[in-house]
Each structure stands twice: as C-alpha cells, then as structure tokens.
Tab-separated table of C-alpha atoms and ligand atoms in Angstrom:
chain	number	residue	atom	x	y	z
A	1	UNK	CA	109.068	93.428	65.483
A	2	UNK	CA	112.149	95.033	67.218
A	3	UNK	CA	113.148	97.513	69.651
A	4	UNK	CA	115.335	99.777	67.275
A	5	UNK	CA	115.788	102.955	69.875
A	6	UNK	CA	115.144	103.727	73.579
A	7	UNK	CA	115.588	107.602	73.923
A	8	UNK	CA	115.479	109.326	77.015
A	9	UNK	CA	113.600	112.869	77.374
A	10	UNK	CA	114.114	114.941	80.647
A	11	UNK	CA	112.149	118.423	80.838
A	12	UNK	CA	110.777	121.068	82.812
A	13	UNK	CA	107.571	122.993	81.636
A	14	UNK	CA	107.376	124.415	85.455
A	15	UNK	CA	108.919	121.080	87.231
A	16	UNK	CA	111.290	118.246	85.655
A	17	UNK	CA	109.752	115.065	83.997
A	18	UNK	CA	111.904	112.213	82.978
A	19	UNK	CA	110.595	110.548	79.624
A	20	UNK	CA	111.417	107.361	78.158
A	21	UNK	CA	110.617	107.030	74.594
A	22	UNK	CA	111.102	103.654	72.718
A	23	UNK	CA	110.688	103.153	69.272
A	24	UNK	CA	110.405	99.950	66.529
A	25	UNK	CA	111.126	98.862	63.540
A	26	UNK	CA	107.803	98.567	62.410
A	27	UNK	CA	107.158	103.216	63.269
A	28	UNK	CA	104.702	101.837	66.099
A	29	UNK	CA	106.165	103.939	69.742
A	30	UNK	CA	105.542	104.036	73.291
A	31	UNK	CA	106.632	106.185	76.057
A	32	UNK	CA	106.791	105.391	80.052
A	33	UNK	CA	107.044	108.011	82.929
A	34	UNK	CA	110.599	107.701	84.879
A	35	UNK	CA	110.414	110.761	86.802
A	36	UNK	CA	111.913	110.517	90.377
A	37	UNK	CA	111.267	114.026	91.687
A	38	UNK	CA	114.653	115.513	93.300
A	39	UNK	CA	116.768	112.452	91.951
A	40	UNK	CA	115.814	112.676	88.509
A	41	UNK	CA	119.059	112.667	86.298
A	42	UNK	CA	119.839	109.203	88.539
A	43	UNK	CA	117.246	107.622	86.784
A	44	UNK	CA	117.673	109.318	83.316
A	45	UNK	CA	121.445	107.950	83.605
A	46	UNK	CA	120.196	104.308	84.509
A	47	UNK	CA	117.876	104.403	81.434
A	48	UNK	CA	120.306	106.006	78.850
A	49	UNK	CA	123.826	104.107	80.083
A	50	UNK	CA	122.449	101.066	81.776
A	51	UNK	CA	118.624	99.680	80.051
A	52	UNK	CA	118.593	101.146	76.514
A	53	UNK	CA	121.853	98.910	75.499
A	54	UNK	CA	120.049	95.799	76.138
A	55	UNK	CA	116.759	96.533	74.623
A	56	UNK	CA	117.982	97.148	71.258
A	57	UNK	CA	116.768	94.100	68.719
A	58	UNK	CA	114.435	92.778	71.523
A	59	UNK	CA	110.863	91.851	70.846
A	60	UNK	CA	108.672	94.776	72.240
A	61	UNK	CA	105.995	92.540	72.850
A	62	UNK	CA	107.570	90.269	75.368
A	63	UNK	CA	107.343	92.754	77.879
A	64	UNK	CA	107.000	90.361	80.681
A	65	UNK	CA	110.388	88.466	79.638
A	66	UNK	CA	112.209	92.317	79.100
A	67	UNK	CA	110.625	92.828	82.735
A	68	UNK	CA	112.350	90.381	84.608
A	69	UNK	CA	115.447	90.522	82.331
A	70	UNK	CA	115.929	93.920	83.751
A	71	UNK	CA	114.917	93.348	87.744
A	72	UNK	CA	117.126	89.751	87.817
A	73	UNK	CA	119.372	90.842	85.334
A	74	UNK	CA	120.647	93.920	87.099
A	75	UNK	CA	121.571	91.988	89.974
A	76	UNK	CA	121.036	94.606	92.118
A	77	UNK	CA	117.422	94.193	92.936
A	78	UNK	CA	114.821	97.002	93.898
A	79	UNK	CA	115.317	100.343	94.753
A	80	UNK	CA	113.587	103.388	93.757
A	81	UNK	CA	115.774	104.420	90.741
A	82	UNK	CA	115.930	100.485	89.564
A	83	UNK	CA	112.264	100.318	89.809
A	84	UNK	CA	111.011	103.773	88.299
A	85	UNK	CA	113.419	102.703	85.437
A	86	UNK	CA	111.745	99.554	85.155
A	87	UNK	CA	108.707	101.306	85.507
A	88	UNK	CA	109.328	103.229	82.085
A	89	UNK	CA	110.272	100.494	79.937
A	90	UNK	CA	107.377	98.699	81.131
A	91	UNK	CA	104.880	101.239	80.506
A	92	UNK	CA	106.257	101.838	77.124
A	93	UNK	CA	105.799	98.137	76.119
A	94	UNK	CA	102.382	98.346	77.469
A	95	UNK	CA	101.591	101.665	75.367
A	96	UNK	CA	103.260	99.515	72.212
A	97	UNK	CA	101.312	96.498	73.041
A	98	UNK	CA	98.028	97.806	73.161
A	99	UNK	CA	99.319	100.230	69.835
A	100	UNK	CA	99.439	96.873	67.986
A	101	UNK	CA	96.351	95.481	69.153
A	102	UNK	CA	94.561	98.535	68.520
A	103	UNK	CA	92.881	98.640	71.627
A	104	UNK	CA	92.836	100.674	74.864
A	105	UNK	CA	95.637	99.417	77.479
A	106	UNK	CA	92.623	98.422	79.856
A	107	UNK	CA	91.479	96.175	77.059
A	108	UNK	CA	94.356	94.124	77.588
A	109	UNK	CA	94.622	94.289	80.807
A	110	UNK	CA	90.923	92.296	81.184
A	111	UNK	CA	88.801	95.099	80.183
A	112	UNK	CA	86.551	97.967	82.040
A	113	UNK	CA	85.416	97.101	85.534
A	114	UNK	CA	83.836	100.833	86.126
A	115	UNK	CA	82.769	103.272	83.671
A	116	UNK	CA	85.214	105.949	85.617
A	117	UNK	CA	87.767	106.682	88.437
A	118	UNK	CA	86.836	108.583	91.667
A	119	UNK	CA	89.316	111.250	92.464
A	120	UNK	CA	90.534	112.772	95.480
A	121	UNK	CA	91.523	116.474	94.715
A	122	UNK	CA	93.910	118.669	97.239
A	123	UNK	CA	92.401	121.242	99.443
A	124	UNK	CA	94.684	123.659	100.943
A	125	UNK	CA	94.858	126.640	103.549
A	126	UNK	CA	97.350	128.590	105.876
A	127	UNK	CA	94.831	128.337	108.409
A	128	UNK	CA	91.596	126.505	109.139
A	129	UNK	CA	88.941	128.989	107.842
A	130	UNK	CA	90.966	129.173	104.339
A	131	UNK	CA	91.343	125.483	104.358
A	132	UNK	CA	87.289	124.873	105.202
A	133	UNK	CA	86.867	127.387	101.920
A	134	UNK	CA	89.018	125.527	99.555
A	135	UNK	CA	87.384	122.584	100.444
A	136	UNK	CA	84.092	123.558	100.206
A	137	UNK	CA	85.620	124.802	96.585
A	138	UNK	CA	86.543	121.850	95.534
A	139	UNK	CA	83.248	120.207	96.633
A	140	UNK	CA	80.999	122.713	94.723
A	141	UNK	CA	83.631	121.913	91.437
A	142	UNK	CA	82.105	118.249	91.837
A	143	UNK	CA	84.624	116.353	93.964
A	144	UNK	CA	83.276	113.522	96.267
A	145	UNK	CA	86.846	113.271	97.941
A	146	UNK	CA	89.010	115.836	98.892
A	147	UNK	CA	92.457	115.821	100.995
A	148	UNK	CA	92.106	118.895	103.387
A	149	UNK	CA	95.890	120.386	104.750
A	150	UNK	CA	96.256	123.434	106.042
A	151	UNK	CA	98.886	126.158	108.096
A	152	UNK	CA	99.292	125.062	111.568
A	153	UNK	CA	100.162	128.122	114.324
A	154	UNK	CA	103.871	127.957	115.350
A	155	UNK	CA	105.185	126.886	112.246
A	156	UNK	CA	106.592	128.673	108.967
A	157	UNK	CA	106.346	126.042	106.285
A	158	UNK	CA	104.220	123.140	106.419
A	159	UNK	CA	103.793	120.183	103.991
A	160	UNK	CA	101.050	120.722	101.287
A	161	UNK	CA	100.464	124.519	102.519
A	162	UNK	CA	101.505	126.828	99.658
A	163	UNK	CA	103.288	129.867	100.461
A	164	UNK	CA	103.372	131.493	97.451
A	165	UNK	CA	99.914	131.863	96.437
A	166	UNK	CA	100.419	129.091	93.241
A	167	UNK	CA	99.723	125.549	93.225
A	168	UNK	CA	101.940	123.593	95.845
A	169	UNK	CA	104.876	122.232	94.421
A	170	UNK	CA	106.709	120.615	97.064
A	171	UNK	CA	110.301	120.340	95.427
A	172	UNK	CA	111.506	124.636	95.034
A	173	UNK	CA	115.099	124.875	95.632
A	174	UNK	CA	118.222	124.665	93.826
A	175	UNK	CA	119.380	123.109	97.342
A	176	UNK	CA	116.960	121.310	99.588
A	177	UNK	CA	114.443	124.233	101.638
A	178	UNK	CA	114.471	123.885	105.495
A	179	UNK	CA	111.291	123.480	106.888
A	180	UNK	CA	110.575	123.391	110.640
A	181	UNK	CA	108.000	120.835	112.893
A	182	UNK	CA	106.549	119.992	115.795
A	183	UNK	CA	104.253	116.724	116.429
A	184	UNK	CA	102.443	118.695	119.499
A	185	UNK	CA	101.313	121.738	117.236
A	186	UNK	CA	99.999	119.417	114.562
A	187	UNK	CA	98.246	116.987	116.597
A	188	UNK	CA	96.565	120.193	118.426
A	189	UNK	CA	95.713	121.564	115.199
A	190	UNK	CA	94.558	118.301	113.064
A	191	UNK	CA	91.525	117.640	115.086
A	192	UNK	CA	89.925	121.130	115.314
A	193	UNK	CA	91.053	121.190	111.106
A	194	UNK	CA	88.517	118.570	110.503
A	195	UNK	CA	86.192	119.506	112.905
A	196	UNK	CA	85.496	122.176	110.896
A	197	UNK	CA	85.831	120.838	107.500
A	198	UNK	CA	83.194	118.033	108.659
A	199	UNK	CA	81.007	120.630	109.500
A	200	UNK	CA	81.011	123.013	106.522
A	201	UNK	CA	80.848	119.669	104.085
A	202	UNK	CA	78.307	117.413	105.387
A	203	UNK	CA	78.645	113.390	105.619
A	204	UNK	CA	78.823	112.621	101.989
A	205	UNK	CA	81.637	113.960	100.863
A	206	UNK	CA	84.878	111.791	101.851
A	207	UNK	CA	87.690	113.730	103.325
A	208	UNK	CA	91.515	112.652	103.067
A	209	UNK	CA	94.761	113.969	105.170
A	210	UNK	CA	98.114	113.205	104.250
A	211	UNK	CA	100.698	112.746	107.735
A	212	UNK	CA	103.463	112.558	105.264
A	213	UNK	CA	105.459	109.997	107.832
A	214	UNK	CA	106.009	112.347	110.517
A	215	UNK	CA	104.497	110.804	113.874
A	216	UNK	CA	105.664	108.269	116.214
A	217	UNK	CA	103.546	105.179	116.283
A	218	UNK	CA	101.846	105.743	118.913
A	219	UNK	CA	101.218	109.299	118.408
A	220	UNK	CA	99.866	108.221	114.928
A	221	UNK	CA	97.480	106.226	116.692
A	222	UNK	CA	96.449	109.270	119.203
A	223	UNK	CA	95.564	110.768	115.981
A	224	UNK	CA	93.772	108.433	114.336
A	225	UNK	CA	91.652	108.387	117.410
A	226	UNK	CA	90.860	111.429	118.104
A	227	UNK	CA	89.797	112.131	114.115
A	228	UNK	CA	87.129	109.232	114.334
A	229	UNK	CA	84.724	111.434	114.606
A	230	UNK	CA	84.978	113.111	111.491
A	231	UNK	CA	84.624	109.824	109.842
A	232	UNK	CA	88.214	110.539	107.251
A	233	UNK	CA	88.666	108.309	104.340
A	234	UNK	CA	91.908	108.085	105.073
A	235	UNK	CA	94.800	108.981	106.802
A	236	UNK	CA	98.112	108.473	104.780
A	237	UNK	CA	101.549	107.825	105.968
A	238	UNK	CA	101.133	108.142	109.590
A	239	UNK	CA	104.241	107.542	110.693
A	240	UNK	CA	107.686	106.029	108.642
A	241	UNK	CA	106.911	102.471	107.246
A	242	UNK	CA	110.721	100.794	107.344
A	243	UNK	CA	109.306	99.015	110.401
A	244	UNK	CA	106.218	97.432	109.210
A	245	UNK	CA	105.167	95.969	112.767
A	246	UNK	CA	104.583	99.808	113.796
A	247	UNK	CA	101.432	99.836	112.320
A	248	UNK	CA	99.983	97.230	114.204
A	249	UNK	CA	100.402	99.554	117.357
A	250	UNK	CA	98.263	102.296	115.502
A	251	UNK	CA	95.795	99.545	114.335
A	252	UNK	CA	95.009	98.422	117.925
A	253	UNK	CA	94.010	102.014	118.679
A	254	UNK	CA	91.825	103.419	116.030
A	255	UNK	CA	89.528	102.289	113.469
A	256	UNK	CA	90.357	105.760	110.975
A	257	UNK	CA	91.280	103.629	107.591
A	258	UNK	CA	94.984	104.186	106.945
A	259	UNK	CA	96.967	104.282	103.215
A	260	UNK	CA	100.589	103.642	102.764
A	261	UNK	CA	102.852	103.160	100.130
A	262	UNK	CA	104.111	106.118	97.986
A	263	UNK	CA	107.348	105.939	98.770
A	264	UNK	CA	107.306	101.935	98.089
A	265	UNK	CA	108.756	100.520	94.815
A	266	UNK	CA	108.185	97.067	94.966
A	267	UNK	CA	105.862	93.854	96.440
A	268	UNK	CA	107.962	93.394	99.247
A	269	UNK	CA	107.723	96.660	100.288
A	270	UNK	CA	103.847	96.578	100.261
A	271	UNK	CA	104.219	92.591	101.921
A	272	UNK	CA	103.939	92.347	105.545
A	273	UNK	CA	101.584	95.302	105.628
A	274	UNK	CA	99.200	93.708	103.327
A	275	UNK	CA	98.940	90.406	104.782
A	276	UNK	CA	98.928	91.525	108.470
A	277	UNK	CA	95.756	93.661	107.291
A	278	UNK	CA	97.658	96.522	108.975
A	279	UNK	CA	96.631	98.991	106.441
A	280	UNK	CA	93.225	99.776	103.924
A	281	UNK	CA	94.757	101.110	100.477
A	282	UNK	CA	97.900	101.094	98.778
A	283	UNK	CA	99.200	103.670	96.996
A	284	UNK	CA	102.282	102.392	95.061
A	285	UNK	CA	102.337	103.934	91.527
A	286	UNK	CA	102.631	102.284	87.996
A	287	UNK	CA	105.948	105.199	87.551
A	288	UNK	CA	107.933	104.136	90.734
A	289	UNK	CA	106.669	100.489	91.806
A	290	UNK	CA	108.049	98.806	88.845
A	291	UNK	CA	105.160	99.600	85.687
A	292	UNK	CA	101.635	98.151	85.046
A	293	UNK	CA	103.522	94.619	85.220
A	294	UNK	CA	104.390	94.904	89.123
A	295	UNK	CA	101.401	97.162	90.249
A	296	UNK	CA	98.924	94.031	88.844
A	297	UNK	CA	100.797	91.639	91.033
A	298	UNK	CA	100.596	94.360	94.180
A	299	UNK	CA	96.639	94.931	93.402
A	300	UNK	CA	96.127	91.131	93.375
A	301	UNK	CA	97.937	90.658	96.767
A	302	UNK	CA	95.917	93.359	98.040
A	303	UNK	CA	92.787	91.758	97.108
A	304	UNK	CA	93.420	88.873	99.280
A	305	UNK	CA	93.176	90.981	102.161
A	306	UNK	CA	90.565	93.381	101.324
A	307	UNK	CA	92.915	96.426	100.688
A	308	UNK	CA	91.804	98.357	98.059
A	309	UNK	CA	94.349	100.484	95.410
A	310	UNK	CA	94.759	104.348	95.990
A	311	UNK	CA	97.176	105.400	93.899
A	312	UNK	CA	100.122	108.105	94.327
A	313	UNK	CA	99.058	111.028	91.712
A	314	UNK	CA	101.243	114.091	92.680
A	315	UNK	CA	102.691	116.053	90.244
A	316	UNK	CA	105.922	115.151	89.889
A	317	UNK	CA	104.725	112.089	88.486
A	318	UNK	CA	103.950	113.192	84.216
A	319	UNK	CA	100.476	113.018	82.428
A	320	UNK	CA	101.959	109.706	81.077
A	321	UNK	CA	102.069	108.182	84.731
A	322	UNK	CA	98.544	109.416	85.238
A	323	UNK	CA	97.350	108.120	81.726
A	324	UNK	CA	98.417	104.827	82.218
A	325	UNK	CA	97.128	105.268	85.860
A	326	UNK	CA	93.873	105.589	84.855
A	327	UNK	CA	93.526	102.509	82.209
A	328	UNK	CA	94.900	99.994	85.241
A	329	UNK	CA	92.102	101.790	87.858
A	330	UNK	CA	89.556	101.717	84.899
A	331	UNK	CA	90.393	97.905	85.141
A	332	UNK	CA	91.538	96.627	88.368
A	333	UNK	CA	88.711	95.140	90.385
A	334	UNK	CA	90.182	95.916	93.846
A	335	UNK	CA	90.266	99.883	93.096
A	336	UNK	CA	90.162	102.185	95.857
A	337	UNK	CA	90.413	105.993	94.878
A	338	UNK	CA	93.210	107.861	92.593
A	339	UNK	CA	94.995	111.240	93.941
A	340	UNK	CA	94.665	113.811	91.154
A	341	UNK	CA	96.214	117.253	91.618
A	342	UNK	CA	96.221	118.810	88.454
A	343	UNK	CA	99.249	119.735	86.475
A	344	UNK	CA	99.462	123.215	85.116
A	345	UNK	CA	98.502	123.667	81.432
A	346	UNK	CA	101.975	123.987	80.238
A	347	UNK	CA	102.821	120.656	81.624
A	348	UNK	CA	99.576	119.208	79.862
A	349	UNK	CA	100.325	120.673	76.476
A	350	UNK	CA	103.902	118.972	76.612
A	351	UNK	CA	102.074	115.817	76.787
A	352	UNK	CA	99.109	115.407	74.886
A	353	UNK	CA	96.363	113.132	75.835
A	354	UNK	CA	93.136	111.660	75.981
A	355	UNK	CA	92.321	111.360	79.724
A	356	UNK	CA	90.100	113.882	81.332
A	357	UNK	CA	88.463	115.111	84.409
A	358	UNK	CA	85.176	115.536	84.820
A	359	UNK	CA	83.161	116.377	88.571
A	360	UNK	CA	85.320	114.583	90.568
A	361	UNK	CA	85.594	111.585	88.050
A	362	UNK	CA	88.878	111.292	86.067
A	363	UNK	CA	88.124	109.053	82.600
A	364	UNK	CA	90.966	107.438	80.635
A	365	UNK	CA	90.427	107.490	76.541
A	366	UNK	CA	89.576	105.045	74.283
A	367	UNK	CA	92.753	105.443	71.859
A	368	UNK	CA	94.746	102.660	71.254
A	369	UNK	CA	97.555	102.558	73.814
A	370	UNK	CA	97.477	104.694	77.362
A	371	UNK	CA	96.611	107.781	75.348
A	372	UNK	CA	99.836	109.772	76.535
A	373	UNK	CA	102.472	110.991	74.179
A	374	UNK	CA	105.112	113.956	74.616
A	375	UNK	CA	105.582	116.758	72.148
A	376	UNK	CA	109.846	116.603	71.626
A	377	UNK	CA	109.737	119.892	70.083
A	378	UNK	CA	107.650	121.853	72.339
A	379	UNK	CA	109.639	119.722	75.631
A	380	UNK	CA	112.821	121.015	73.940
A	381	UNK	CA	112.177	124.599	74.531
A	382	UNK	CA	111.922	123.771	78.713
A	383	UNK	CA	115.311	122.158	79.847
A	384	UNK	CA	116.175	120.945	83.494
A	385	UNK	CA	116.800	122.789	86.273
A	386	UNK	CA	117.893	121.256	89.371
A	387	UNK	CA	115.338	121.140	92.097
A	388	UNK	CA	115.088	119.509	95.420
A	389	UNK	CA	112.502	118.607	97.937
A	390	UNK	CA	112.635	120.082	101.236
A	391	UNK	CA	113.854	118.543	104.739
A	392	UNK	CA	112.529	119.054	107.899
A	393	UNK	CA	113.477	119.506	111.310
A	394	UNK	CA	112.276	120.242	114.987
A	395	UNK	CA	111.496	123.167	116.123
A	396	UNK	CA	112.988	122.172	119.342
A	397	UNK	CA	116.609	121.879	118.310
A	398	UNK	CA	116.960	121.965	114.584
A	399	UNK	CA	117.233	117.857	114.641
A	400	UNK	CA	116.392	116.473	111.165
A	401	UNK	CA	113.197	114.951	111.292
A	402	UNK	CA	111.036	112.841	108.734
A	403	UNK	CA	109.603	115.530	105.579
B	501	KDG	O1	107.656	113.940	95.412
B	501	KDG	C1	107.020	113.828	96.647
B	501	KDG	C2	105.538	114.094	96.476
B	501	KDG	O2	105.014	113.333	95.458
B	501	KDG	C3	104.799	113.794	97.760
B	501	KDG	O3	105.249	114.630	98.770
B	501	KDG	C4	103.318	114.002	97.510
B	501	KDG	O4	102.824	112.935	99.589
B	501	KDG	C5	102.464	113.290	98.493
B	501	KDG	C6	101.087	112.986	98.075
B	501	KDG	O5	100.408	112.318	98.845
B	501	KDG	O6	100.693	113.410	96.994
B	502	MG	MG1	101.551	111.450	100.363
C-alpha cells in the first residue's frame, strides 16, 4: 500500500479548522487535526509545501518510521507548528491503520481500559451568582466535573467569560482584542467564586479553574492555598511554565492538584515537570504534542510519577482531535479527565462522527478507525477568515501581560 495524496483542508463553520486528509492507493483514507488556533495557515503551509512531498509512495502503515522521518528529518526539531503538523500525519496513519485492521484505533493501541471517559464541561458567569447557576446547570445535565470561571469586578474582559451571550470563543478579531488584568482583583475574587460554587454543588461533584498562566509563582501558590478548602480538582496553568523550577515554589505551599501542559508540544516540554512530581495531570493534546505516537510516550512518562492525563479539549481543536482523543483515553491506563466544551452543531455536521456525550461521560465509537471524517463539500461552503486570540495587559499601565 502507498500514500498516493496528502491534501490539506482549512475551514471555518463558525471558527477555522485545519484538516489533513491523506489518501492510498488501495481507496482506504485517514484524516488528522492540524489546527493551531490564530496561526493556522502556518501550519496548513508546513503540511501542503513542506510534509505532503515526502509522503507520496510511502507505506501508510509505517507510521512510526514516517514519524520520526518528519521530527529528525526536518532538522529543525519541535515547535508548535512542527509538532501539530506532525500531529496530523500521525493521526491520519493511525485512522488508516486501524481502517485496515478493521478495528477501533483503541484496539490497536492495547484495547479498552474503561468502558467511558469522564468529562469536565465549562461553567461560565460575569459574576459569581451567574457562574454558581451555570454550574449547578451543568451538574443537573449529568456532569461530575465542571471548570467554573466567571466576571471579576474591575475588569472588562476576562478569560473564559463570554461577553456576547454565545458560547466563548476565545479567538474574535480580525486583529488580536485587548483585554485588561489585574492579579489583585482575581485573587480577591477566586476564593469567594468557589466558595460559593462549593456550596451550591455539594462534595461530589469535582470542580476545575483554569489560571490561564497569569500569576507569579508565588502568587500562584497564595492561590492554591487559599482554594484548599473547596477541595478543586485542579487548578491549570498557574503561572507561565518556560521555567519549570517555578512550580516547585507553588508545590511547597499548597496541596490544590495542579495541570499543565496545553501549550506544550513535545516530551521535553512535559520533562522536568513530570519527574520532579511538580505537577498532577498533563494536558498535552494528540493535535499539537506530536499525534497518538508522542502523546503514548508522554502518558507512559507520566505514569512513572503518578501524573495522570487530562487532556486539552477546547474548541479550536476539530471533532477529529477529540475523536481520536477519546480512543487513546478509552485506552491509556494512566487517564486522568478530558476537557469537553462542545462545538456548535455546524462544526459537528462538517465532521461526522461516532463519538458521543452522554451525562458527563464522553464515549468514542466502535467503527473502524477514530470515527472522524470531514464532509469536503459541505467544509467548502465555510472558507477562512482570519482570526486572532486576544492579548492582555495591566490595568496599571497597559504593560503586556501573559493571556
Ligand atoms: O486556543 C487557546 C485555547 O484553546 C485555550 O485558551 C483554552 O485554556 C484553554 C482551555 O483550558 O481550554
Ligand atoms: Mg487552559
């Protein structure tokens, strides 16, 4: 068998998605997510200039060789663009693979270690009483994790608040929105957020918050402490993780689990964190940490150390990330939780698929495969338009700050 095409497919049914199709010789396809939200044509350009040269006349199913002929190959190693490229080709060879075997992906990967994958859904407010209802919302829907974020007083736009009244979509502008922080508000605000949220949802549900890298160290570690109490699941991206060693100074402080690791695309990223035991889950992605092929080495590092997967499940990753998603956490034995916001129903018809969501419990398919295909015709009809995610800076003075 032969790789005869590798087509690249970039939409936008309500936000842009990045496709990578290949096909064979033999009619059997696959297709891999490669969508890098607010840098996507980077990556579309890398696939269609750069990888689908070389993969013409090669063997789909030596998808571990075609792996590291692209990451040495290149030269250039790592990198978000490199790696969500990667990523694509990768989980297109998987989706072939398991096409030919006629099995499930997770059959191949070792086969079902839970009959389904807890969820954490988003719960959002402009203020604390709106917040408290959507997560009591979510909770009656059937979710047994839920990320709570809400409005803080003093500032316009905050990350995973909505201000239109639709789902949050973080990237909205044809040039990058301005939004506007300040540490002291937020770590006012964050503890009398969950004080309330505990209260309204009892112990059993677990509750989530997302710091989207935006504290120093040690205030990180001020907040971790003073949400003990409330007993959080996590708390995610704390502060910026270029300097690993940062986290031990939060770790020495407070015993709220912590998850890192959206933003990482590769082992070494995940490394030093890992095996100092300086975080609880990581939540690298099959789409930008390199495919199924370098997430299975990640898990298995993590499981060394006890840290448990959590994967990255926003929506600017497609319904092809979160298919394959879902066959690696139906397998991996180290599994943690999966993020699932929804994507609209557009978005889901321009990919058909077999996973679905059920009370808080998302369930891959049993087609051979990940179960994830895009309809060209229908994706024709939605071309892209430019969009970028926001930046942020202080109140203060207007200095850029950490989004
Ligand atoms: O593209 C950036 C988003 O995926 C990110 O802001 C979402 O932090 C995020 C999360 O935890 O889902
Ligand atoms: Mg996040």
């Amino acid at each position: 068998m032969k790789i005869t095409a590798a087509r690249v497919i970039v939409c936008c049914p309500g936000r842009n998605f990045v496709t990578l199709k290949i096909e064979t010789d033999e009619g059997v396809t696959g297709v891999g997510d490669a969508t890098l939200n607010g840098r996507e044509l980077a990556v579309a350009s890398y696939l269609q200039d750069h990888v689908a040269p070389c993969l013409i006349g090669r063997d789909p199913q030596q998808l571990e060789d075609i792996w590291h002929y692209l990451y040495k190959g290149a030269y250039w190693r790592r990198g978000p663009v490199t790696m969500t490229a990667i990523a694509a080709v990768d989980t297109a060879l998987w989706d072939i693979k398991a096409k030919i075997a006629g099995q499930p992906l997770y059959q191949l990967l070792g086969g079902r270690s839970r009959s389904a994958v807890m969820v954490y859904g988003h719960a959002t407010g402009a203020d604390i009483a709106q917040t408290v209802d959507e997560v009591l919302r979510h909770q009656e829907e059937g979710y047994r994790a839920i990320r709570a974020q809400s409005g803080v007083p003093g500032l316009d736009k905050v990350y995973g608040v909505s201000t239109t009244g639709r789902m949050y979509e973080p990237a909205d502008g044809s040039v990058p929105a301005e939004h506007d922080w300040d540490s002291a508000k937020y770590l006012r605000h964050t503890p009398e957020l969950f004080e309330a949220v505990r209260l309204a949802v009892g112990e059993e549900t677990h509750l989530l918050h997302d710091v989207h890298h935006r504290l120093t160290p040690l205030e990180a570690a001020q907040l971790g402490k003073s949400l003990e109490p409330y007993r959080l699941f996590w708390i995610e991206d704390p502060t910026e993780a270029e300097n690993q060693q940062a986290f031990a100074l939060i770790r020495q402080h407070t015993t709220t689990p912590i998850a890192v690791g959206e933003v990482f695309n590769s082992i070494w990223d995940c490394k030093q964190l890992i095996e100092s035991q300086l975080i609880d889950y990581i939540r690298t992605t099959v789409t930008h940490a390199g495919g199924i092929t370098h997430l299975r080495r990640i898990a298995d590092l993590a499981a060394l150390y006890q840290v448990r997967t959590g994967s990255h499940g926003a929506t600017d990753l497609s319904p092809i990330c979160m298919g394959a998603a879902l066959h690696f956490d139906t397998w991996v034995p180290n599994f943690g939780i999966q993020e699932y916001m929804p994507h609209s129903e557009l978005m889901l018809s321009v990919f058909p698929h077999d996973w679905r969501y059920e009370r808080g419990m998302l369930y891959c398919g049993e087609s051979p495969g990940h179960g994830v295909d895009i309809d060209e015709k229908l994706a024709a009809r939605y071309p892209y338009q430019r969009a970028y995610l926001p930046v942020n800076r202080l109140q203060r003075d207007g200095s850029l700050h950490s989004w």
